[in-house]
Coordinates of C-alpha atoms and ligand atoms in Angstrom, one line a residue:
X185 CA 0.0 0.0 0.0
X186 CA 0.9 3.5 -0.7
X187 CA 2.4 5.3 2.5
X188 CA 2.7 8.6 0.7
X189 CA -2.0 8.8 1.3
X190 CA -1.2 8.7 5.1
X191 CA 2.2 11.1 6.0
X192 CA -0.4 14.2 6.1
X193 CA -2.6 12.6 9.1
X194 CA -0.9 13.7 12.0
X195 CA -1.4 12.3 15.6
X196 CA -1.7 14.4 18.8
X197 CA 2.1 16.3 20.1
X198 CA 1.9 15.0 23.2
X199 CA 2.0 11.3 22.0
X200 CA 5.5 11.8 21.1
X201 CA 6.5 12.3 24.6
X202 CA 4.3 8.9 25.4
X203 CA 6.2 5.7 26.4
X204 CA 4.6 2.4 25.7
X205 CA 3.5 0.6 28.7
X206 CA 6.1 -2.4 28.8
X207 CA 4.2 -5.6 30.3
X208 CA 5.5 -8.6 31.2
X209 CA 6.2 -10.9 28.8
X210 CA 3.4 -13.7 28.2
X211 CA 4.7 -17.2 28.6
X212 CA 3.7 -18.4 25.1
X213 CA 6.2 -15.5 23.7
X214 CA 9.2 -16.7 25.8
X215 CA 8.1 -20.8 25.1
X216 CA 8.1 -19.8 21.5
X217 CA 11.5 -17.5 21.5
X218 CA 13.5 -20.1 23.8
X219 CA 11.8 -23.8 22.7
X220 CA 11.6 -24.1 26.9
X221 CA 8.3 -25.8 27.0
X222 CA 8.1 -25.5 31.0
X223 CA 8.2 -21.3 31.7
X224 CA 8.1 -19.9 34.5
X225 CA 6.2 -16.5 34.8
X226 CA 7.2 -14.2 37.4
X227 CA 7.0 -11.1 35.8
X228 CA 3.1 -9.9 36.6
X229 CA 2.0 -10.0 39.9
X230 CA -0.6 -12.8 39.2
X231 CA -2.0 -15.2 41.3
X232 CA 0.4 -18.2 41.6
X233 CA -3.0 -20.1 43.2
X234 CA -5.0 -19.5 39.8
X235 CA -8.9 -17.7 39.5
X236 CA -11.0 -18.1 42.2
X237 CA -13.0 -21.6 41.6
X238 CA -15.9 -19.9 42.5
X239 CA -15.5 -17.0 40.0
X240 CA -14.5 -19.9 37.3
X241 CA -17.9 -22.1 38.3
X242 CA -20.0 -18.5 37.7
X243 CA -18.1 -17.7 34.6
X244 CA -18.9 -21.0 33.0
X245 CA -22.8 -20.9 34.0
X246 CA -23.3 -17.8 32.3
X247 CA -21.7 -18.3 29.0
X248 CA -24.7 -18.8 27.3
X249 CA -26.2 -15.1 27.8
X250 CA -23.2 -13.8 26.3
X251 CA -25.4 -12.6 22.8
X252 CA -26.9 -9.9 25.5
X253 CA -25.4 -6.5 26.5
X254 CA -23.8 -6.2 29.6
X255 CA -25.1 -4.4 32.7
X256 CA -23.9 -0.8 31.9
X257 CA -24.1 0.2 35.8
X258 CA -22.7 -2.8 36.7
X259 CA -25.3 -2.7 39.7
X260 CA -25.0 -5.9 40.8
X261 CA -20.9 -5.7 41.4
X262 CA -21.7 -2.3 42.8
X263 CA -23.7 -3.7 45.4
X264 CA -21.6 -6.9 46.6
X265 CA -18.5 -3.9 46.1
X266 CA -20.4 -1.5 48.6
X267 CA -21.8 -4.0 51.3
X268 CA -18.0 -5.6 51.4
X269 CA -16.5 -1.9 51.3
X270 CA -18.7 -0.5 53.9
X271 CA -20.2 2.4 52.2
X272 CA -23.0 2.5 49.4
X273 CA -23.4 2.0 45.9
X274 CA -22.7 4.8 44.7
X275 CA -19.4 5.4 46.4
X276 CA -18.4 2.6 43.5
X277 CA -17.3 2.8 39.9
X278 CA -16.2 -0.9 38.3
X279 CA -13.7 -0.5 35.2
X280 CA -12.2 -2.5 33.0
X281 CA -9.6 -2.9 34.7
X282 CA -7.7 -0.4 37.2
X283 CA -5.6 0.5 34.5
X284 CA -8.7 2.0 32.9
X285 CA -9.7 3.7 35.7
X286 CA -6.2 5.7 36.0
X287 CA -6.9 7.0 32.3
X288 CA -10.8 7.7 33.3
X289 CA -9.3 9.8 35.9
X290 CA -7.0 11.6 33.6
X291 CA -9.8 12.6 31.4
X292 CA -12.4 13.2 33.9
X293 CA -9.8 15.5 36.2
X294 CA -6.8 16.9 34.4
X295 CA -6.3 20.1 32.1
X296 CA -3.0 20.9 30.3
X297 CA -2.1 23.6 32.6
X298 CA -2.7 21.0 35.7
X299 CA 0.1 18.8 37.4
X300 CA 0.4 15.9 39.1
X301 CA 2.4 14.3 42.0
X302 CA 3.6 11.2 41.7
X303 CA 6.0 9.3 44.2
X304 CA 8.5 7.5 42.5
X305 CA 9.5 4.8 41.5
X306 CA 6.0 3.6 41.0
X307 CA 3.4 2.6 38.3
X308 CA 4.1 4.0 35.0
X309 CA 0.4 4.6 34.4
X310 CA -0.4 7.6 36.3
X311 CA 2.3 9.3 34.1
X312 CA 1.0 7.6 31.0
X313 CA -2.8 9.5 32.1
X314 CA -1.5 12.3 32.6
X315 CA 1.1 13.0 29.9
X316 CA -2.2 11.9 27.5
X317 CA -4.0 14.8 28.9
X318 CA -0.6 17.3 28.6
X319 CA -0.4 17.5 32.2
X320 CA 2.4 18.0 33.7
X321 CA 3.8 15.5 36.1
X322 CA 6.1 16.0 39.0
X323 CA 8.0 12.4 40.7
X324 CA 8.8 13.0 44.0
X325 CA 11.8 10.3 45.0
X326 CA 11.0 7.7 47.6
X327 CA 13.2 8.4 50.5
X328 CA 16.1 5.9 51.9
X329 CA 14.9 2.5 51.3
X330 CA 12.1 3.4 49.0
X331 CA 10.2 4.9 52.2
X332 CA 7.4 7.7 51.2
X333 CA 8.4 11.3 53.0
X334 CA 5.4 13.3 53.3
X335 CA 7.0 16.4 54.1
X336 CA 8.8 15.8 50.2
X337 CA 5.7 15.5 49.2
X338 CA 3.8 18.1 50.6
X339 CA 6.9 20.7 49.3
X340 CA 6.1 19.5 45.9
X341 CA 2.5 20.8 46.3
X342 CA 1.4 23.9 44.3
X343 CA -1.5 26.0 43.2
X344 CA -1.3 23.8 40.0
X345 CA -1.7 20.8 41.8
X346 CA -4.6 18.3 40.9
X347 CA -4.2 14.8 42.0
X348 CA -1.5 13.2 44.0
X349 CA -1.1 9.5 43.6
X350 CA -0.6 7.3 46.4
X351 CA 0.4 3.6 45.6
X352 CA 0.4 1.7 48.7
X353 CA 1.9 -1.1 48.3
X354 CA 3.7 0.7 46.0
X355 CA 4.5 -0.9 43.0
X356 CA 8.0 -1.9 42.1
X357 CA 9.6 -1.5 45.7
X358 CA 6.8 -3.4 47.9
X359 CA 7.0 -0.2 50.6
X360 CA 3.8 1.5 52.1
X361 CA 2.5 4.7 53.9
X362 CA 2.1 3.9 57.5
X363 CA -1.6 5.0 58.6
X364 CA -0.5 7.9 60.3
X365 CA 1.4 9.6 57.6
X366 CA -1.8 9.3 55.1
X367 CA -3.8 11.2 57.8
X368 CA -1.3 13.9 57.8
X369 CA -0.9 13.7 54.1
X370 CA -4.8 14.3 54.0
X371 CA -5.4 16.8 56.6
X372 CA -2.5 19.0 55.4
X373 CA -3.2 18.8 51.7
X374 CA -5.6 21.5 50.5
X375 CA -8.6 20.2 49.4
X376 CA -9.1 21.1 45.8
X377 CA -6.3 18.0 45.8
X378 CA -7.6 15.1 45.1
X379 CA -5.2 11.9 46.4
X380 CA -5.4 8.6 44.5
X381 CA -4.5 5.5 46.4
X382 CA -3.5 2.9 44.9
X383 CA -4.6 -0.3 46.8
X384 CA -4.3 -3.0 44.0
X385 CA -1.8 -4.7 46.8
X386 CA -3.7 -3.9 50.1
X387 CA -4.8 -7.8 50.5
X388 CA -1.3 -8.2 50.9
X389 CA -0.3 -6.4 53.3
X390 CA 0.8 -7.9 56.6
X391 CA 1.3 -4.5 58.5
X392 CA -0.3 -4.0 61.7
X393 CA 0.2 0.5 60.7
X394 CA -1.1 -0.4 57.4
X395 CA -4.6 2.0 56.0
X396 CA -5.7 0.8 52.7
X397 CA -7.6 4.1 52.3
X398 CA -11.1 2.9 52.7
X399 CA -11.8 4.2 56.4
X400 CA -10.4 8.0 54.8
X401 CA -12.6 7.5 52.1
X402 CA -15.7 6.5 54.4
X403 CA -14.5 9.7 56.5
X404 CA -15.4 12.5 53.6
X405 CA -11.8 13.3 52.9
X406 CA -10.7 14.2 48.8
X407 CA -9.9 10.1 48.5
X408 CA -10.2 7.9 45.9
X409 CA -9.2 3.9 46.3
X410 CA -8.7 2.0 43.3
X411 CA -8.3 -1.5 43.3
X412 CA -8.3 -4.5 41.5
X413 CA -9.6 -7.8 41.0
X414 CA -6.4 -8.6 38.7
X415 CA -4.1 -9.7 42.0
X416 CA -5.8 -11.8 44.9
X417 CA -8.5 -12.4 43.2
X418 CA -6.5 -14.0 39.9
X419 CA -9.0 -12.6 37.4
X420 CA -6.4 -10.0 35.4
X421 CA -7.3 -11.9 32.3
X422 CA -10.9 -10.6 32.3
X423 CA -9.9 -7.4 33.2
X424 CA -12.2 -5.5 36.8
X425 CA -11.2 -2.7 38.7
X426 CA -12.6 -0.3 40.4
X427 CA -12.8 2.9 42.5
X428 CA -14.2 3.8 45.7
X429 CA -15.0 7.8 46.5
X430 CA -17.3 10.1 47.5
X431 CA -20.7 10.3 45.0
X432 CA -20.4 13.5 43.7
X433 CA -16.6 12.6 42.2
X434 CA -17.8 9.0 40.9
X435 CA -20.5 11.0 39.1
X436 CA -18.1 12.7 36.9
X437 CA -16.3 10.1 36.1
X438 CA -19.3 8.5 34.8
X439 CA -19.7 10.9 32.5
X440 CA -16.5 10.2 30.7
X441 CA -16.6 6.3 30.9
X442 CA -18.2 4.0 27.6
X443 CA -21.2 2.7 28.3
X444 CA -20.5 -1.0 28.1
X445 CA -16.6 -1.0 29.8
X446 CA -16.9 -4.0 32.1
X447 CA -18.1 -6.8 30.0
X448 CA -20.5 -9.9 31.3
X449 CA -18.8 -12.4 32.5
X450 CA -16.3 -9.9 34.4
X451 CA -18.8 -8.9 35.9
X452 CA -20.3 -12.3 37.0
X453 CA -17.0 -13.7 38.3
X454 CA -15.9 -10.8 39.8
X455 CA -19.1 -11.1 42.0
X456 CA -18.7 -14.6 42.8
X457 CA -14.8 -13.7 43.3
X458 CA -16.3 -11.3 46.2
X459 CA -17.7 -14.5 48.0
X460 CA -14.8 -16.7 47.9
X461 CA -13.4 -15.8 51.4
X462 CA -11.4 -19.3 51.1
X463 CA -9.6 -18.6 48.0
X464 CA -8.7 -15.1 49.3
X465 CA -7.2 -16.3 52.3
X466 CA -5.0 -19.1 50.7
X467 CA -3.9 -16.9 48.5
X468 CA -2.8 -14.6 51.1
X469 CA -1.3 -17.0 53.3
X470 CA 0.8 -18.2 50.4
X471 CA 2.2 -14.8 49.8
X472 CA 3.3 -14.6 53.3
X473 CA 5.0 -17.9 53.5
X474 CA 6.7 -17.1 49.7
X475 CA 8.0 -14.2 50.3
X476 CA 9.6 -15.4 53.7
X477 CA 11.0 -17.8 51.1
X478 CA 12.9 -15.7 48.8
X479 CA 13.9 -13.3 51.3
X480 CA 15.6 -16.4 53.0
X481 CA 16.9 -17.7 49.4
X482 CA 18.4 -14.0 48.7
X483 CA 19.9 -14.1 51.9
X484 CA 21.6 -17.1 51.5
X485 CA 23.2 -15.6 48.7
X486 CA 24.3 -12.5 50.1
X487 CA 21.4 -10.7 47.3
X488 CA 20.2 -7.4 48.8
X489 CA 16.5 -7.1 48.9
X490 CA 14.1 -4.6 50.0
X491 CA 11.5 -6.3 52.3
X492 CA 7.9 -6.1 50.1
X493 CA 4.2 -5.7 51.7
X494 CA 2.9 -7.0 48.3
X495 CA 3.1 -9.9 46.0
X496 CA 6.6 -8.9 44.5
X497 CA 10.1 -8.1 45.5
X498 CA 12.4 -6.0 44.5
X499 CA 15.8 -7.1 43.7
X500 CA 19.0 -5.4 43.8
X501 CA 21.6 -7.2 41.4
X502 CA 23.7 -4.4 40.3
X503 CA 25.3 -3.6 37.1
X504 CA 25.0 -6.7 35.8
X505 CA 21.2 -6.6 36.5
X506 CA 20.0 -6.3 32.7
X507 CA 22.2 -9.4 31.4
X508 CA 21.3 -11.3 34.7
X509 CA 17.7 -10.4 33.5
X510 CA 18.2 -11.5 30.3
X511 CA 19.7 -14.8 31.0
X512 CA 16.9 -15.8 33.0
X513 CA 14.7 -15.1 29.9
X514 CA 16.5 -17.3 28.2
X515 CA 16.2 -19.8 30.9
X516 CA 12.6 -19.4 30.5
X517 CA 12.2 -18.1 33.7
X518 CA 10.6 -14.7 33.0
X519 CA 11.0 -11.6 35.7
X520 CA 10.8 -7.7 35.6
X521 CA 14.1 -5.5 34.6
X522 CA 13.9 -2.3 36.6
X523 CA 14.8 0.1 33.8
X524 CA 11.1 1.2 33.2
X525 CA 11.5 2.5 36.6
X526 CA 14.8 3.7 36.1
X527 CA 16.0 1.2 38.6
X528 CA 18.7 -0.8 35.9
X529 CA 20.4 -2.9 38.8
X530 CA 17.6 -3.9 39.9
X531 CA 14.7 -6.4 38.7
X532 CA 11.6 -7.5 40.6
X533 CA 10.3 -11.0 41.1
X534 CA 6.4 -11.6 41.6
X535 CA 5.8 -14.0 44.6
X536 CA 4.8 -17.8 42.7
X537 CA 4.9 -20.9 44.1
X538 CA 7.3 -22.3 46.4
X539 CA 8.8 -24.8 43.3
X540 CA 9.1 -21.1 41.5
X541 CA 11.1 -19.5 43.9
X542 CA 13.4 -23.0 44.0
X543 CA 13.8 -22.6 39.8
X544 CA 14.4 -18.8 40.1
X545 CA 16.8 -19.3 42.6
X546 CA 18.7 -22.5 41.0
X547 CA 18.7 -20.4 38.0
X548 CA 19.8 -17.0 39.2
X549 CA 22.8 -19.1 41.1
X550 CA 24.0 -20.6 37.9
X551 CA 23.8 -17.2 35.9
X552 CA 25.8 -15.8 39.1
X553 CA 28.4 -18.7 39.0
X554 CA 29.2 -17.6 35.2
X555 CA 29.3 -14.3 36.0
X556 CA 31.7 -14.2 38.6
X557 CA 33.7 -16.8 36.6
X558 CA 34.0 -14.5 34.0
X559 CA 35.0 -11.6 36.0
X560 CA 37.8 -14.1 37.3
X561 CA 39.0 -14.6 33.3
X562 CA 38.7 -11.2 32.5
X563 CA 41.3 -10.8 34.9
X564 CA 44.1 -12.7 33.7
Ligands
PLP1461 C1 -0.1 -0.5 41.3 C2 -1.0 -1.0 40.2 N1 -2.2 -0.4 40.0 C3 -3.0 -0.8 39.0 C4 -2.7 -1.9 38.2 C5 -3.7 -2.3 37.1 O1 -4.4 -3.4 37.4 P1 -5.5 -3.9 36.4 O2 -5.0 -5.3 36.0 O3 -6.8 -4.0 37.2 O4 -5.6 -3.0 35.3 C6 -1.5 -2.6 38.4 C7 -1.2 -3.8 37.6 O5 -0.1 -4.3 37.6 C8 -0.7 -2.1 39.4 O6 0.5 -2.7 39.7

């Protein structure tokens, strides 16, 4: 086809300054790149444990409706959503996803001459919304040890300000924001500010200081909680998120989101996902015991760490990191290179099985093994 027809049709400016989103890689891709049949997929944060049964069992019993239109309200979800959440129904938005909830925000909230505060490292999406909308973002570094510093953030703070995102767990370093220093956070910001947390880890979290937002939001402060069905629940591949805030805010982003964004049967297994308190809980439990696992497999190897309230864990390898990374790959064990966060010595594992951690590790030993041996050569 002739190019020449298309070189006048010109896409927005501001997508030049976009960076793809760089997911994990799917296992089919490394099975089909390496011949390695049995891959192992750290690389996503999913659940090691598989869907919920339950959500499976409801999927399967509704597949013969699916020639109707879904429930554009997504009422239903709403309510099991609200009555779990403790507030009402209309506190609740369900999205495809949380991911399509962060660019719902970003339309419904930002203007070009806006900014945004983002903690970082964290979740490249906030920055993908925004820079969509032109906004300007502003990362405000993690302190030692990845900790969030509230007085850092609060400096950053201007009369441009517009939403401040919160990721807690945060995603790549597995830190949080003790309870006490979101209630400061909140009662010092002003409140034309309106905070996004970021709980799409919060079932993980072992903390005894730990807020997931929710009793802040249930309080009447400027809060919205997104989360995420994608993680404990194992249902990423059918794609349910959602947000919890006050009415008024959940109003307007209804007037930006397509009708039909959650389809049927994410809807129907999310709901029965809800009800499975058993899966839940072994699914916690086994994040627990697996990270006390690789923390005590890194140790043994003298890898530094940084200690995770999530379902990942960051991993300090140094320069070396990338090739380490790639190796792995190659190994068809598949994990996360830091440089999308600009962390390149670093990569981060998801929490899998216990027989996952045992291949990473018998892997990442080898890869080490040649790596020091080839230091030792390059010696001589
Ligand atoms: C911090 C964070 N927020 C949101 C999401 C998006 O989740 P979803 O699969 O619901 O789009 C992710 C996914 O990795 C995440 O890490």
């Amino acid at each position: 086809m002739n190019n020449l027809r298309f070189e006048n049709i010109h896409p927005r400016l501001v997508l030049k300054q976009m960076k793809p989103y760089s997911p994990g890689k799917p296992i089919w891709e490394v099975q089909r790149e390496t011949g390695i049949e049995k891959v192992i997929k750290l690389a996503s944060n999913e659940n090691p444990l598989g869907p919920s049964p339950k959500a499976v069992a409801a999927i399967q019993s509704y597949l013969g409706d699916i020639h109707r239109y879904p429930d554009a309200d997504t009422v239903d979800l709403r309510f099991a959503l609200a009555e779990k959440l403790q507030v009402t129904a209309e506190h609740v938005i369900v999205t495809n996803g949380a991911d399509e909830l962060i660019t719902l925000l970003s339309e419904t909230f930002l203007e070009p001459e806006d900014e945004i505060i983002v903690p970082s490292p964290t979740f490249s999406e906030y920055e993908f919304g925004a820079t969509l909308m032109g906004t300007k973002v502003i990362s405000v570094p993690l302190s030692e040890g990845y900790q969030y510093n509230i007085t850092d953030i609060l400096n950053a703070v201007t009369e441009k300000t517009k939403l401040l995102y919160l990721c807690s767990p945060n995603n790549p370093t597995g830190t949080y924001l003790p309870r006490t220093d979101l209630y400061e956070l909140l009662e010092a910001l002003p409140s034309r500010i309106l905070v996004i947390f970021d709980g799409a880890y919060s079932h993980f979290v072992t903390a005894d200081d730990y807020s997931d937002g929710l009793e802040f939001v249930r309080m009447g402060y400027p809060l919205m909680v997104t989360q995420t069905f994608s993680k404990i629940y194992g249902l990423a591949g059918i794609r349910v998120g959602y947000g919890v805030a006050a009415p008024s805010l959940i109003n307007s982003i209804r007037q930006v989101k397509e009708p039909f964004n959650v389809n049927a049967l994410a809807q129907i297994g999310a709901i029965a996902a809800l009800k499975d308190d058993a899966h839940l809980e072994a699914t916690r439990a086994s994040n627990t015991k697996g990270r006390e696992q690789v923390y005590a497999l890194l140790e043994q190897l003298g890898i530094s760490f940084t200690k995770s309230m999530s379902n990942f864990i960051l991993i300090k390898l140094g320069p070396e990191a990338k090739s380490i990374y790639d190796q792995l790959m190659s190994k068809g064990i598949i994990v996360r290179h830091g440089q999308g966060w600009n962390l390149p010595e670093h990569i981060r594992i998801s929490v899998g099985t216990s027989d996952d951690h045992l291949a990473f590790i018998e892997a990442l030993t080898s890869i080490l093994e040649k790596v020091e041996l080839e230091k030792e050569v390059s010696k001589i």
